[in-house]
Amino acid sequence: MQDKKTQQQRPKKLSRFLPLFILLIFILFALALGARVKNEKSRLLEEKSNAMVQERPPVNVVVQEMVPTLLRDRLNLPGMVEPWESLNILAEVRGMVEEVLVEEGDHVNQGDLIARLDTSDYENTKNSIRASYNLAVTNLKRLSGLHDQEIIAQAEYDSKKAEVESLEADLAIAELQLERCYIRSSISGIVNELPAKKGLYLAVGDPVATVLDIDRLKIIVGIPETDVDAVRRIDRFEVIIEALQNKKISGAKHFLAVAPESQAQVYRLELEVSNTSGEILPGMFARVEIIKEEFPEALAIPLYAVISRDNKHFVFLEEDNVAKLQEIKLGILDGWHIQITGGLAPGQRVIVVGQRSVDTEQRLNVVKKVTNPAEIAR
C-alpha cells in the first residue's frame, strides 16, 4: 500500500521541476545564440572596416627615417646689457667751475682731468697755513735748544710742539682741498653725462660727470630657481644681441647670486663679454642661451608629428606602405624637435606630413623620405 502511494508522488515531483528545466535550457540557448550573434557582428564590422581601408585611396605622406642626432636641453632667457663699471663723479669741495676739459662722448683714461674749480680761495688758505706752520717750526727749533738746557719748562716745549703738529695737519688738509679742485676720473671709459658747466657753482656732492667703462660689459640675466644648479656648472654662454642683427658673442660667467633678488625667485647671473670695438651699448636687449645638457645620440621628430590621446602620445609609422600606430615616450624639447625616449628605434620611418589624415592599416603613398626635418620644406 505504501509503495503504491510513493509511486503516485514521483510523477508529481517530476512535473513540478519540468518547467524550471525547460527555462534553464532556453536561457542557455539564448546565451549561446547571443554570443554567436556578437561574434558575427564583430566579424562583419572588422570585415567592413578592412574593406573601407582597402577601398580608400592611398594617402600621400612624408616620412622621416629615425637617425640618431645631437639634441640640446637649452634655456633661452632675456638679458640686459650694462656697463662693466659706471662712475658718478661728484664734487668733493665747493666752488665755481672754472674750466671743463672734456665733452660728452669723449674717452678718458684713469686719472685724466675732467674739470677744474676756482682755486684762489684754497690757495690763499694753504699759503696762510704754510706761513703759520713755518713760523711755528722756527720757534720750535729755537725752544729746542733751551729745552735741552732745561731753561724752559717741559709744558711750554710740548705746547709749541703740538702747535707745529696741528699746523702740519691743517696744511695737509689745505693741500688736499686744493687738489680736489682738480676733478679727475678714477676709471677709464666714456663720458656719458656732463652736468658740470663753466661758471656753475658746485656744492659738495653735486654731480660733475658720469663715466662708463664699456670696453667690457655685463649681461644681466634672471635665472629661475629650477635651473640654478645647471647654470652653476656652466662657465661660458652664447649671447645674442638682437639690436645688432642677432649678433652672437660669447660670455663668461662672472657672478651668480646666492640669494634671489625678488619674490619671482630668480637669481642674478652676470656674464662678462668683451666690447673693445664699442659696438655693443649699455641698455641693449640680449638673449642668453644656456645649454643645460647634451644628448649626442638622440632620436627626435618634429613636435607636430606627435598625436596625443588620453594623456598618451603616439606616432604613425610607415611599414610596407601601410600606417601603423605606435605609442611613444617624450623627452626634452629642442626648438621644434622633441626627443623620443621610448617606442622608436633607428631606421623606423615616422609619418611627419599627412599623419592627421591616416588611420591604422591605411594604405600610404610615400612622396618623400627625409632624415632631417629641415628637408621637409625643400
CSV table of C-alpha atoms in Angstrom, one decimal, residues 173-320:
chain,number,residue,atom,x,y,z
A,173,ILE,CA,94.1,119.3,4.7
A,174,ALA,CA,94.6,122.6,2.8
A,175,GLU,CA,96.7,120.9,0.2
A,176,LEU,CA,94.1,118.1,-0.2
A,177,GLN,CA,91.3,120.7,-0.6
A,178,LEU,CA,93.3,122.4,-3.3
A,179,GLU,CA,94.0,119.2,-5.1
A,180,ARG,CA,90.3,118.3,-5.0
A,181,CYS,CA,89.6,121.4,-7.1
A,182,TYR,CA,91.1,119.4,-10.0
A,183,ILE,CA,88.4,116.8,-10.6
A,184,ARG,CA,89.7,113.6,-12.3
A,185,SER,CA,88.3,110.3,-13.5
A,186,SER,CA,89.2,107.3,-11.4
A,187,ILE,CA,88.4,104.9,-14.2
A,188,SER,CA,88.9,104.7,-18.0
A,189,GLY,CA,85.8,105.0,-20.1
A,190,ILE,CA,83.3,107.2,-22.0
A,191,VAL,CA,81.9,110.4,-20.6
A,192,ASN,CA,78.2,109.7,-20.7
A,193,GLU,CA,76.9,112.7,-18.8
A,194,LEU,CA,78.5,116.0,-18.1
A,195,PRO,CA,76.2,118.2,-15.9
A,196,ALA,CA,79.1,120.4,-14.8
A,197,LYS,CA,79.3,123.6,-16.9
A,198,LYS,CA,81.8,126.5,-16.9
A,199,GLY,CA,80.6,129.2,-14.4
A,200,LEU,CA,78.4,126.8,-12.5
A,201,TYR,CA,78.8,126.9,-8.7
A,202,LEU,CA,79.1,123.4,-7.2
A,203,ALA,CA,78.4,122.3,-3.6
A,204,VAL,CA,79.9,119.3,-2.1
A,205,GLY,CA,78.3,116.2,-3.6
A,206,ASP,CA,77.0,117.9,-6.7
A,207,PRO,CA,77.3,115.7,-9.9
A,208,VAL,CA,80.2,116.6,-12.2
A,209,ALA,CA,80.2,113.8,-14.8
A,210,THR,CA,79.3,110.1,-15.4
A,211,VAL,CA,81.9,107.8,-16.9
A,212,LEU,CA,81.1,104.4,-18.2
A,213,ASP,CA,83.6,101.6,-18.8
A,214,ILE,CA,82.2,99.8,-21.9
A,215,ASP,CA,85.4,98.0,-23.0
A,216,ARG,CA,83.9,95.2,-21.1
A,217,LEU,CA,80.2,94.7,-20.5
A,218,LYS,CA,77.9,92.8,-18.1
A,219,ILE,CA,74.9,90.8,-19.4
A,220,ILE,CA,72.4,90.6,-16.5
A,221,VAL,CA,70.1,87.5,-16.6
A,222,GLY,CA,67.5,86.3,-14.1
A,223,ILE,CA,67.9,82.5,-13.6
A,224,PRO,CA,64.8,80.6,-12.4
A,225,GLU,CA,65.5,78.6,-9.2
A,226,THR,CA,64.8,75.3,-11.0
A,227,ASP,CA,67.8,76.0,-13.3
A,228,VAL,CA,70.3,77.4,-10.8
A,229,ASP,CA,72.0,74.0,-10.3
A,230,ALA,CA,72.6,73.5,-14.0
A,231,VAL,CA,73.8,77.1,-14.5
A,232,ARG,CA,76.3,76.7,-11.6
A,233,ARG,CA,78.2,74.1,-13.6
A,234,ILE,CA,78.4,76.2,-16.8
A,235,ASP,CA,81.3,78.6,-17.4
A,236,ARG,CA,80.5,80.0,-20.9
A,237,PHE,CA,77.3,81.1,-22.6
A,238,GLU,CA,76.1,82.2,-26.0
A,239,VAL,CA,74.7,85.7,-26.1
A,240,ILE,CA,72.6,87.1,-29.0
A,241,ILE,CA,72.3,90.9,-29.3
A,242,GLU,CA,69.1,91.5,-31.2
A,243,ALA,CA,69.8,95.2,-32.0
A,244,LEU,CA,72.9,94.2,-33.9
A,245,GLN,CA,71.2,91.9,-36.4
A,246,ASN,CA,71.2,89.0,-33.9
A,247,LYS,CA,75.0,89.1,-33.4
A,248,LYS,CA,76.3,86.2,-31.5
A,249,ILE,CA,79.0,86.6,-28.9
A,250,SER,CA,80.5,84.5,-26.1
A,251,GLY,CA,80.0,85.4,-22.4
A,252,ALA,CA,81.9,84.1,-19.4
A,253,LYS,CA,80.2,83.7,-16.1
A,254,HIS,CA,81.3,86.4,-13.7
A,255,PHE,CA,78.9,86.1,-10.8
A,256,LEU,CA,75.9,84.0,-9.8
A,257,ALA,CA,73.9,85.3,-6.8
A,258,VAL,CA,73.4,83.1,-3.8
A,259,ALA,CA,70.0,84.5,-3.0
A,260,PRO,CA,67.1,85.6,-5.2
A,261,GLU,CA,66.6,89.3,-5.8
A,262,SER,CA,62.8,89.3,-5.9
A,263,GLN,CA,59.7,87.3,-5.0
A,264,ALA,CA,59.9,85.9,-8.5
A,265,GLN,CA,62.6,83.6,-7.2
A,266,VAL,CA,65.1,84.5,-9.9
A,267,TYR,CA,68.9,84.6,-9.2
A,268,ARG,CA,71.1,87.3,-10.8
A,269,LEU,CA,73.6,86.0,-13.3
A,270,GLU,CA,76.3,88.3,-14.5
A,271,LEU,CA,78.2,87.5,-17.7
A,272,GLU,CA,81.3,89.2,-18.9
A,273,VAL,CA,81.7,90.0,-22.6
A,274,SER,CA,84.4,91.8,-24.4
A,275,ASN,CA,83.5,95.0,-26.3
A,276,THR,CA,86.7,96.6,-27.4
A,277,SER,CA,85.0,97.8,-30.6
A,278,GLY,CA,82.4,99.7,-28.6
A,279,GLU,CA,79.7,98.2,-30.9
A,280,ILE,CA,77.5,96.9,-28.0
A,281,LEU,CA,75.9,99.6,-25.9
A,282,PRO,CA,74.5,99.6,-22.4
A,283,GLY,CA,70.7,99.2,-22.3
A,284,MET,CA,70.6,96.9,-25.4
A,285,PHE,CA,68.4,93.8,-25.1
A,286,ALA,CA,70.1,90.4,-25.2
A,287,ARG,CA,69.1,86.8,-25.3
A,288,VAL,CA,71.2,84.2,-23.5
A,289,GLU,CA,71.3,80.6,-24.5
A,290,ILE,CA,72.0,78.2,-21.7
A,291,ILE,CA,72.8,74.6,-22.7
A,292,LYS,CA,71.9,72.5,-19.6
A,293,GLU,CA,72.6,69.1,-21.1
A,294,GLU,CA,73.5,67.5,-24.5
A,295,PHE,CA,72.2,64.2,-26.0
A,296,PRO,CA,74.6,63.3,-28.8
A,297,GLU,CA,72.7,60.1,-29.9
A,298,ALA,CA,69.1,61.2,-29.5
A,299,LEU,CA,66.1,60.3,-31.7
A,300,ALA,CA,63.9,63.3,-32.5
A,301,ILE,CA,60.9,64.2,-34.6
A,302,PRO,CA,59.0,67.4,-35.3
A,303,LEU,CA,56.7,68.2,-32.4
A,304,TYR,CA,53.7,68.5,-34.8
A,305,ALA,CA,54.2,64.8,-35.8
A,306,VAL,CA,53.1,63.7,-32.3
A,307,ILE,CA,49.4,62.7,-31.7
A,308,SER,CA,48.2,62.9,-28.1
A,309,ARG,CA,45.2,60.9,-26.8
A,310,ASP,CA,44.2,60.4,-23.2
A,311,ASN,CA,47.5,61.6,-21.8
A,312,LYS,CA,49.4,59.2,-24.1
A,313,HIS,CA,51.5,60.0,-27.1
A,314,PHE,CA,51.6,58.3,-30.5
A,315,VAL,CA,53.0,58.5,-34.0
A,316,PHE,CA,52.1,56.8,-37.2
A,317,LEU,CA,54.8,54.6,-38.7
A,318,GLU,CA,55.1,53.6,-42.3
A,319,GLU,CA,55.7,49.9,-42.8
A,320,ASP,CA,55.5,48.5,-46.3
